[in-house]
mmCIF file of C-alpha atoms and ligand atoms in Angstrom:
data_model
loop_
_atom_site.group_PDB
_atom_site.id
_atom_site.type_symbol
_atom_site.label_atom_id
_atom_site.label_comp_id
_atom_site.label_asym_id
_atom_site.label_seq_id
_atom_site.Cartn_x
_atom_site.Cartn_y
_atom_site.Cartn_z
ATOM 1 C CA MET A 158 -27.138 29.187 -84.785
ATOM 2 C CA LYS A 159 -26.575 26.719 -82.442
ATOM 3 C CA MET A 160 -29.703 24.370 -81.834
ATOM 4 C CA ALA A 161 -31.196 21.781 -79.505
ATOM 5 C CA LEU A 162 -34.266 19.584 -79.572
ATOM 6 C CA THR A 163 -36.661 18.846 -76.923
ATOM 7 C CA ILE A 164 -38.351 15.108 -76.945
ATOM 8 C CA ALA A 165 -40.795 15.562 -74.347
ATOM 9 C CA GLY A 166 -44.691 16.092 -73.334
ATOM 10 C CA SER A 167 -46.559 19.453 -73.818
ATOM 11 C CA ASP A 168 -48.224 20.595 -71.440
ATOM 12 C CA SER A 169 -51.166 22.499 -72.020
ATOM 13 C CA GLY A 170 -50.839 25.081 -69.513
ATOM 14 C CA GLY A 171 -47.835 25.885 -71.144
ATOM 15 C CA GLY A 172 -45.489 26.130 -67.870
ATOM 16 C CA ALA A 173 -44.024 22.856 -68.002
ATOM 17 C CA GLY A 174 -42.676 20.014 -71.018
ATOM 18 C CA ILE A 175 -42.312 21.261 -74.643
ATOM 19 C CA GLN A 176 -43.530 24.283 -73.761
ATOM 20 C CA ALA A 177 -41.179 25.141 -71.058
ATOM 21 C CA ASP A 178 -37.869 23.902 -72.777
ATOM 22 C CA LEU A 179 -38.446 25.816 -76.255
ATOM 23 C CA LYS A 180 -39.274 28.954 -74.139
ATOM 24 C CA THR A 181 -35.925 28.030 -72.300
ATOM 25 C CA PHE A 182 -33.906 27.349 -75.591
ATOM 26 C CA GLN A 183 -35.357 30.976 -76.972
ATOM 27 C CA GLU A 184 -34.408 33.084 -74.366
ATOM 28 C CA LEU A 185 -30.839 31.221 -74.123
ATOM 29 C CA GLU A 186 -30.464 32.041 -77.695
ATOM 30 C CA VAL A 187 -30.809 28.410 -79.336
ATOM 31 C CA PHE A 188 -32.727 27.544 -81.939
ATOM 32 C CA GLY A 189 -35.376 24.922 -80.699
ATOM 33 C CA MET A 190 -36.663 21.984 -82.144
ATOM 34 C CA SER A 191 -39.655 19.614 -80.069
ATOM 35 C CA ALA A 192 -40.710 15.980 -80.669
ATOM 36 C CA LEU A 193 -44.051 15.312 -78.478
ATOM 37 C CA THR A 194 -43.591 12.425 -76.964
ATOM 38 C CA ALA A 195 -47.812 13.136 -75.399
ATOM 39 C CA VAL A 196 -50.722 15.306 -74.670
ATOM 40 C CA THR A 197 -51.563 16.528 -71.300
ATOM 41 C CA ALA A 198 -54.217 18.419 -70.232
ATOM 42 C CA GLN A 199 -53.079 20.471 -67.498
ATOM 43 C CA ASN A 200 -53.474 23.672 -65.959
ATOM 44 C CA THR A 201 -51.310 25.010 -63.107
ATOM 45 C CA LEU A 202 -54.218 22.643 -60.635
ATOM 46 C CA GLY A 203 -52.655 19.307 -61.961
ATOM 47 C CA VAL A 204 -53.047 17.025 -65.255
ATOM 48 C CA HIS A 205 -57.062 16.134 -66.571
ATOM 49 C CA GLY A 206 -55.291 13.531 -68.817
ATOM 50 C CA VAL A 207 -52.382 11.941 -70.478
ATOM 51 C CA TYR A 208 -52.502 11.034 -74.439
ATOM 52 C CA PRO A 209 -49.298 9.723 -75.486
ATOM 53 C CA MET A 210 -48.254 9.227 -78.989
ATOM 54 C CA THR A 211 -47.251 5.672 -80.746
ATOM 55 C CA ALA A 212 -43.792 5.451 -80.414
ATOM 56 C CA GLU A 213 -43.858 5.305 -84.349
ATOM 57 C CA VAL A 214 -45.108 8.788 -84.331
ATOM 58 C CA VAL A 215 -41.353 9.594 -81.794
ATOM 59 C CA ILE A 216 -39.536 8.011 -84.898
ATOM 60 C CA GLU A 217 -40.398 10.181 -87.326
ATOM 61 C CA GLN A 218 -40.440 13.389 -85.358
ATOM 62 C CA MET A 219 -36.470 12.444 -84.478
ATOM 63 C CA LYS A 220 -36.158 11.195 -88.628
ATOM 64 C CA ALA A 221 -37.066 14.107 -90.150
ATOM 65 C CA ILE A 222 -34.673 16.383 -87.480
ATOM 66 C CA GLY A 223 -32.358 13.836 -87.661
ATOM 67 C CA GLU A 224 -32.484 12.906 -92.182
ATOM 68 C CA ASP A 225 -32.175 17.280 -92.530
ATOM 69 C CA MET A 226 -31.451 19.864 -89.496
ATOM 70 C CA GLY A 227 -29.101 17.592 -87.114
ATOM 71 C CA THR A 228 -28.892 19.213 -84.091
ATOM 72 C CA ASP A 229 -26.111 20.234 -81.328
ATOM 73 C CA ALA A 230 -28.048 19.456 -77.885
ATOM 74 C CA VAL A 231 -31.049 16.924 -77.109
ATOM 75 C CA LYS A 232 -33.083 17.006 -73.870
ATOM 76 C CA THR A 233 -35.839 14.192 -73.393
ATOM 77 C CA GLY A 234 -37.999 14.676 -70.712
ATOM 78 C CA MET A 235 -41.937 12.944 -70.155
ATOM 79 C CA LEU A 236 -41.387 9.811 -71.892
ATOM 80 C CA PHE A 237 -44.450 7.846 -70.549
ATOM 81 C CA ASN A 238 -43.764 4.347 -71.748
ATOM 82 C CA ALA A 239 -41.119 1.871 -72.096
ATOM 83 C CA GLU A 240 -41.799 2.054 -76.095
ATOM 84 C CA ILE A 241 -41.252 5.314 -76.838
ATOM 85 C CA ILE A 242 -37.797 4.802 -74.142
ATOM 86 C CA GLU A 243 -36.616 2.225 -76.633
ATOM 87 C CA ALA A 244 -37.966 4.013 -79.989
ATOM 88 C CA VAL A 245 -35.280 6.981 -78.205
ATOM 89 C CA SER A 246 -32.750 5.464 -77.192
ATOM 90 C CA VAL A 247 -32.568 3.354 -80.513
ATOM 91 C CA ASN A 248 -32.939 6.925 -82.559
ATOM 92 C CA LEU A 249 -30.295 8.715 -80.461
ATOM 93 C CA THR A 250 -27.705 6.279 -80.990
ATOM 94 C CA LYS A 251 -29.028 6.461 -85.095
ATOM 95 C CA TYR A 252 -28.249 9.949 -85.257
ATOM 96 C CA HIS A 253 -25.559 9.885 -83.464
ATOM 97 C CA TRP A 254 -26.348 12.811 -80.651
ATOM 98 C CA ASP A 255 -23.826 12.667 -77.775
ATOM 99 C CA ASN A 256 -24.691 16.230 -75.822
ATOM 100 C CA VAL A 257 -27.976 14.434 -74.610
ATOM 101 C CA VAL A 258 -29.779 15.979 -71.348
ATOM 102 C CA VAL A 259 -32.217 13.074 -69.491
ATOM 103 C CA ASP A 260 -34.792 14.828 -67.654
ATOM 104 C CA PRO A 261 -36.230 11.261 -66.073
ATOM 105 C CA VAL A 262 -39.436 13.303 -65.521
ATOM 106 C CA MET A 263 -42.195 10.455 -63.499
ATOM 107 C CA ILE A 264 -44.503 12.723 -61.520
ATOM 108 C CA ALA A 265 -45.746 15.773 -62.025
ATOM 109 C CA LYS A 266 -46.649 18.169 -58.686
ATOM 110 C CA GLY A 267 -50.400 17.337 -57.964
ATOM 111 C CA GLY A 268 -49.440 13.336 -58.100
ATOM 112 C CA ALA A 269 -50.064 12.433 -61.615
ATOM 113 C CA SER A 270 -48.145 10.118 -63.243
ATOM 114 C CA LEU A 271 -46.292 11.017 -66.209
ATOM 115 C CA LEU A 272 -44.137 7.487 -66.655
ATOM 116 C CA GLN A 273 -45.598 4.235 -66.124
ATOM 117 C CA MET A 274 -43.590 2.041 -63.604
ATOM 118 C CA GLU A 275 -43.234 -1.492 -65.482
ATOM 119 C CA ALA A 276 -40.624 2.084 -67.658
ATOM 120 C CA ILE A 277 -37.543 2.698 -64.825
ATOM 121 C CA SER A 278 -36.514 -0.737 -66.263
ATOM 122 C CA ALA A 279 -36.257 0.555 -69.734
ATOM 123 C CA MET A 280 -34.849 3.692 -68.898
ATOM 124 C CA GLN A 281 -32.175 2.353 -66.647
ATOM 125 C CA LYS A 282 -31.121 -0.115 -69.288
ATOM 126 C CA PHE A 283 -31.323 1.476 -72.669
ATOM 127 C CA LEU A 284 -31.284 5.485 -72.060
ATOM 128 C CA LEU A 285 -29.219 6.053 -68.803
ATOM 129 C CA PRO A 286 -25.955 5.227 -70.364
ATOM 130 C CA LEU A 287 -26.622 7.601 -73.260
ATOM 131 C CA ALA A 288 -26.694 10.186 -71.317
ATOM 132 C CA LYS A 289 -24.042 12.574 -70.501
ATOM 133 C CA VAL A 290 -26.189 14.398 -67.726
ATOM 134 C CA VAL A 291 -29.175 13.208 -65.564
ATOM 135 C CA THR A 292 -31.261 15.744 -64.006
ATOM 136 C CA PRO A 293 -33.147 13.656 -61.285
ATOM 137 C CA ASN A 294 -34.991 14.711 -58.418
ATOM 138 C CA ILE A 295 -34.773 13.158 -55.342
ATOM 139 C CA PRO A 296 -37.830 11.428 -55.321
ATOM 140 C CA GLU A 297 -37.150 10.585 -59.136
ATOM 141 C CA ALA A 298 -33.180 9.446 -57.892
ATOM 142 C CA GLU A 299 -34.708 7.135 -55.377
ATOM 143 C CA VAL A 300 -36.537 5.540 -57.444
ATOM 144 C CA LEU A 301 -33.771 4.578 -60.080
ATOM 145 C CA THR A 302 -31.229 3.510 -57.565
ATOM 146 C CA GLY A 303 -33.833 1.846 -55.276
ATOM 147 C CA MET A 304 -32.907 3.350 -52.445
ATOM 148 C CA SER A 305 -34.028 6.053 -50.130
ATOM 149 C CA ILE A 306 -32.248 9.355 -49.857
ATOM 150 C CA ARG A 307 -32.005 10.936 -46.330
ATOM 151 C CA THR A 308 -28.707 12.856 -45.616
ATOM 152 C CA ALA A 309 -25.368 14.466 -48.090
ATOM 153 C CA GLU A 310 -23.745 11.012 -48.046
ATOM 154 C CA ASP A 311 -27.230 9.205 -49.130
ATOM 155 C CA LYS A 312 -27.222 11.890 -52.398
ATOM 156 C CA ARG A 313 -23.216 11.251 -53.097
ATOM 157 C CA GLU A 314 -23.630 7.858 -52.720
ATOM 158 C CA ALA A 315 -27.408 7.878 -55.260
ATOM 159 C CA ALA A 316 -25.163 10.425 -57.640
ATOM 160 C CA LYS A 317 -22.400 7.076 -57.425
ATOM 161 C CA LYS A 318 -25.060 4.415 -58.319
ATOM 162 C CA LEU A 319 -26.259 6.528 -61.376
ATOM 163 C CA HIS A 320 -22.859 7.220 -62.518
ATOM 164 C CA ALA A 321 -22.567 3.185 -62.214
ATOM 165 C CA LEU A 322 -25.232 2.542 -64.640
ATOM 166 C CA GLY A 323 -23.383 4.437 -67.055
ATOM 167 C CA VAL A 324 -24.198 8.634 -66.980
ATOM 168 C CA GLN A 325 -21.512 10.257 -67.454
ATOM 169 C CA ASN A 326 -22.845 13.449 -64.954
ATOM 170 C CA ILE A 327 -25.408 13.454 -62.120
ATOM 171 C CA VAL A 328 -26.676 16.872 -61.289
ATOM 172 C CA LEU A 329 -29.375 15.364 -58.091
ATOM 173 C CA LYS A 330 -31.702 18.213 -57.680
ATOM 174 C CA GLY A 331 -32.656 19.563 -54.074
ATOM 175 C CA GLY A 332 -35.928 21.414 -55.045
ATOM 176 C CA HIS A 333 -37.919 18.423 -53.426
ATOM 177 C CA ASP A 334 -35.284 18.825 -49.578
ATOM 178 C CA GLU A 335 -36.564 19.304 -46.626
ATOM 179 C CA ASN A 336 -33.979 22.637 -46.202
ATOM 180 C CA PRO A 337 -35.904 25.337 -45.647
ATOM 181 C CA SER A 338 -33.685 28.776 -46.735
ATOM 182 C CA GLU A 339 -31.826 27.476 -49.295
ATOM 183 C CA SER A 340 -31.406 24.653 -53.088
ATOM 184 C CA ILE A 341 -28.431 22.930 -53.367
ATOM 185 C CA ASP A 342 -27.752 20.526 -56.218
ATOM 186 C CA LEU A 343 -25.321 18.816 -56.040
ATOM 187 C CA LEU A 344 -23.260 17.134 -59.129
ATOM 188 C CA PHE A 345 -21.175 14.488 -59.780
ATOM 189 C CA ASP A 346 -18.909 13.389 -62.825
ATOM 190 C CA GLY A 347 -17.735 10.422 -61.643
ATOM 191 C CA LYS A 348 -14.817 11.561 -60.061
ATOM 192 C CA GLU A 349 -15.735 15.066 -58.166
ATOM 193 C CA PHE A 350 -18.109 16.598 -56.264
ATOM 194 C CA TYR A 351 -19.719 19.812 -56.720
ATOM 195 C CA THR A 352 -22.837 21.479 -55.040
ATOM 196 C CA PHE A 353 -24.840 24.768 -56.822
ATOM 197 C CA THR A 354 -26.305 26.728 -53.612
ATOM 198 C CA SER A 355 -28.731 29.050 -54.155
ATOM 199 C CA LYS A 356 -32.176 31.012 -51.413
ATOM 200 C CA ARG A 357 -34.993 28.836 -51.698
ATOM 201 C CA ILE A 358 -37.421 30.914 -52.782
ATOM 202 C CA PRO A 359 -41.019 30.991 -50.432
ATOM 203 C CA THR A 360 -43.191 30.613 -53.614
ATOM 204 C CA LYS A 361 -45.851 28.642 -54.831
ATOM 205 C CA ASN A 362 -45.048 29.381 -58.192
ATOM 206 C CA THR A 363 -42.410 26.348 -59.358
ATOM 207 C CA HIS A 364 -44.388 24.809 -61.997
ATOM 208 C CA GLY A 365 -42.652 23.426 -64.339
ATOM 209 C CA THR A 366 -39.073 24.142 -62.589
ATOM 210 C CA GLY A 367 -37.054 20.678 -63.503
ATOM 211 C CA CYS A 368 -38.611 20.804 -67.227
ATOM 212 C CA THR A 369 -36.991 24.857 -67.588
ATOM 213 C CA PHE A 370 -33.901 23.769 -65.500
ATOM 214 C CA SER A 371 -32.726 20.872 -67.386
ATOM 215 C CA ALA A 372 -33.623 22.713 -70.952
ATOM 216 C CA ALA A 373 -31.158 25.422 -69.976
ATOM 217 C CA ILE A 374 -28.271 23.044 -69.153
ATOM 218 C CA THR A 375 -29.463 21.276 -72.517
ATOM 219 C CA ALA A 376 -29.191 25.460 -74.354
ATOM 220 C CA GLU A 377 -25.597 25.905 -72.590
ATOM 221 C CA LEU A 378 -23.846 21.946 -74.057
ATOM 222 C CA ALA A 379 -25.525 23.458 -77.674
ATOM 223 C CA LYS A 380 -24.026 26.604 -77.195
ATOM 224 C CA GLY A 381 -20.564 24.536 -76.205
ATOM 225 C CA ALA A 382 -20.200 24.770 -72.135
ATOM 226 C CA ASP A 383 -18.812 22.406 -70.402
ATOM 227 C CA VAL A 384 -21.303 20.676 -68.013
ATOM 228 C CA TYR A 385 -20.146 22.597 -64.780
ATOM 229 C CA GLN A 386 -19.997 25.629 -66.914
ATOM 230 C CA ALA A 387 -23.729 25.086 -68.064
ATOM 231 C CA VAL A 388 -25.519 23.871 -64.927
ATOM 232 C CA ILE A 389 -24.157 27.160 -63.169
ATOM 233 C CA LYS A 390 -25.932 29.490 -65.910
ATOM 234 C CA ALA A 391 -28.968 27.019 -66.057
ATOM 235 C CA LYS A 392 -29.040 27.312 -61.615
ATOM 236 C CA ASP A 393 -29.249 31.349 -62.707
ATOM 237 C CA PHE A 394 -31.337 31.180 -65.533
ATOM 238 C CA ILE A 395 -34.087 29.266 -63.150
ATOM 239 C CA GLN A 396 -33.437 31.737 -60.250
ATOM 240 C CA ALA A 397 -34.512 34.546 -62.051
ATOM 241 C CA ALA A 398 -37.674 32.429 -63.202
ATOM 242 C CA ILE A 399 -38.732 31.355 -59.900
ATOM 243 C CA GLU A 400 -38.132 34.643 -58.312
ATOM 244 C CA ASP A 401 -40.349 36.412 -61.366
ATOM 245 C CA GLY A 402 -42.661 33.614 -61.174
ATOM 246 C CA ILE A 403 -46.088 34.476 -62.343
ATOM 247 C CA ALA A 404 -49.225 34.152 -60.317
ATOM 248 C CA ILE A 405 -51.909 33.581 -63.021
ATOM 249 C CA GLY A 406 -54.148 30.193 -62.324
ATOM 250 C CA GLN A 407 -55.319 28.906 -58.769
ATOM 251 C CA GLY A 408 -52.372 26.915 -58.273
ATOM 252 C CA HIS A 409 -48.628 26.289 -58.748
ATOM 253 C CA GLY A 410 -48.355 28.909 -61.310
ATOM 254 C CA PRO A 411 -45.516 29.395 -64.186
ATOM 255 C CA THR A 412 -41.546 30.138 -63.366
ATOM 256 C CA ASN A 413 -40.708 32.779 -65.695
ATOM 257 C CA HIS A 414 -38.826 32.102 -68.720
ATOM 258 C CA GLY A 415 -37.875 36.088 -69.758
ATOM 259 C CA ALA A 416 -36.602 36.534 -66.076
ATOM 260 C CA TYR A 417 -32.822 35.830 -67.124
ATOM 261 C CA ARG A 418 -32.776 38.027 -70.382
ATOM 262 C CA LYS A 419 -34.939 40.985 -68.644
ATOM 263 C CA ARG A 420 -32.181 41.386 -66.106
ATOM 264 C CA ILE A 421 -29.323 40.928 -67.747
ATOM 265 C CA MET A 422 -30.789 43.389 -69.985
ATOM 266 C CA GLU A 423 -31.347 45.949 -67.702
ATOM 267 C CA MET A 424 -27.799 45.174 -65.942
ATOM 268 C CA VAL A 425 -26.223 46.406 -69.687
ATOM 269 C CA GLN A 426 -27.923 49.351 -69.716
ATOM 270 C CA SER A 427 -27.455 50.599 -65.899
HETATM 271 N N1 ATP B 236 -38.230 27.278 -54.178
HETATM 272 C C1 ATP B 236 -37.120 26.991 -54.803
HETATM 273 N N2 ATP B 236 -36.241 28.858 -54.320
HETATM 274 C C2 ATP B 236 -34.884 28.151 -55.496
HETATM 275 N N3 ATP B 236 -34.479 27.040 -55.808
HETATM 276 C C3 ATP B 236 -35.316 26.162 -56.516
HETATM 277 C C4 ATP B 236 -36.897 25.842 -55.339
HETATM 278 N N4 ATP B 236 -37.477 24.566 -56.079
HETATM 279 C C5 ATP B 236 -36.662 24.107 -57.111
HETATM 280 N N5 ATP B 236 -35.739 25.353 -57.489
HETATM 281 C C6 ATP B 236 -34.132 24.976 -58.023
HETATM 282 O O1 ATP B 236 -35.095 24.047 -59.133
HETATM 283 C C7 ATP B 236 -34.200 23.214 -59.901
HETATM 284 C C8 ATP B 236 -35.523 21.986 -59.921
HETATM 285 O O2 ATP B 236 -35.403 21.488 -58.892
HETATM 286 P P1 ATP B 236 -36.709 20.507 -58.609
HETATM 287 O O3 ATP B 236 -36.113 19.695 -57.546
HETATM 288 O O4 ATP B 236 -37.518 21.900 -58.668
HETATM 289 O O5 ATP B 236 -37.169 19.871 -60.658
HETATM 290 P P2 ATP B 236 -38.073 18.793 -60.575
HETATM 291 O O6 ATP B 236 -39.115 18.179 -59.022
HETATM 292 O O7 ATP B 236 -37.675 18.096 -60.787
HETATM 293 O O8 ATP B 236 -39.472 20.032 -60.782
HETATM 294 P P3 ATP B 236 -40.937 19.369 -61.146
HETATM 295 O O9 ATP B 236 -41.689 20.160 -60.019
HETATM 296 O O10 ATP B 236 -41.011 20.440 -62.390
HETATM 297 O O11 ATP B 236 -40.815 18.258 -62.410
HETATM 298 C C9 ATP B 236 -33.551 22.457 -59.173
HETATM 299 O O12 ATP B 236 -32.296 23.938 -59.567
HETATM 300 C C10 ATP B 236 -33.422 23.491 -57.812
HETATM 301 O O13 ATP B 236 -32.612 23.632 -56.888
HETATM 302 C C1 HMH B 237 -45.652 17.334 -70.012
HETATM 303 C C2 HMH B 237 -45.093 17.867 -69.124
HETATM 304 N N1 HMH B 237 -44.003 17.284 -68.178
HETATM 305 C C3 HMH B 237 -43.246 17.273 -67.596
HETATM 306 C C4 HMH B 237 -43.960 17.788 -66.583
HETATM 307 C C5 HMH B 237 -43.032 18.079 -64.855
HETATM 308 O O1 HMH B 237 -43.237 19.257 -64.473
HETATM 309 C C6 HMH B 237 -44.814 18.531 -66.426
HETATM 310 N N2 HMH B 237 -46.126 18.741 -65.442
HETATM 311 N N3 HMH B 237 -45.839 18.365 -67.637
#
């Protein structure tokens, strides 16, 4: 069985972070493992507390996996500070893990900071050059490139800047776009641009969309897909998960990680 490791924070509400990643790995039939970087007290209304691990705790978890089980792909999510980013980068290199998806998580939907701003340069310098894929949303890409992104041309330019930082493939997500009818993601592999367009679903239950999407890319890479195929599958996975989103809590409910497999099963049975 193929394996994937998520290095990310815990979301007590279960819709984002490590919980979303492990549910997604399971649904896509990949064995999921985790290295926890922080505990958050969080629900559909927002983040109420952030309790980071020490870098040593993160290193020990990576070591436990690296010295015994190994992994076919790795995803990073919330990393919180520069010490954790540096520790993760050193250990990705040490264990020769090169199927790496970096989701540069910065700010939760309610506005809480999941990454200290002084850690941005560590992410640019140490982590991004190790990434096979980076999956920023538009505000994250603006921070990482230092440019404002409004037009389709801006998106292509931002992708090129991220490529110049050493990332092999950039998936610039369109969930935060103002386009009312479509959600368009852009892939740049250093040569070509590809767009992935889906119908925008009018819903408030979008907690964890970014984590789920990047975890699905990671699972597909673990199974041997190339980046283009992995993004196509992840887009279908997140579309189903948002369409069948779960209206629990008083704020942004989670997406439904089981929706994609349920649909496949129904298609097979009919
Ligand atoms: N309302 C929507 N309808 C359809 N697709 C969406 C919608 N919102 C987001 N997506 C898709 O979900 C994926 C995640 O994109 P998004 O830009 O929301 O990530 P994110 O901002 O990192 O998520 P999060 O808010 O969880 O951190 C992308 O493929 C995007 O196109
Ligand atoms: C722990 C965690 N990671 C990532 C996100 C971004 O959605 C979140 N809200 N919480």
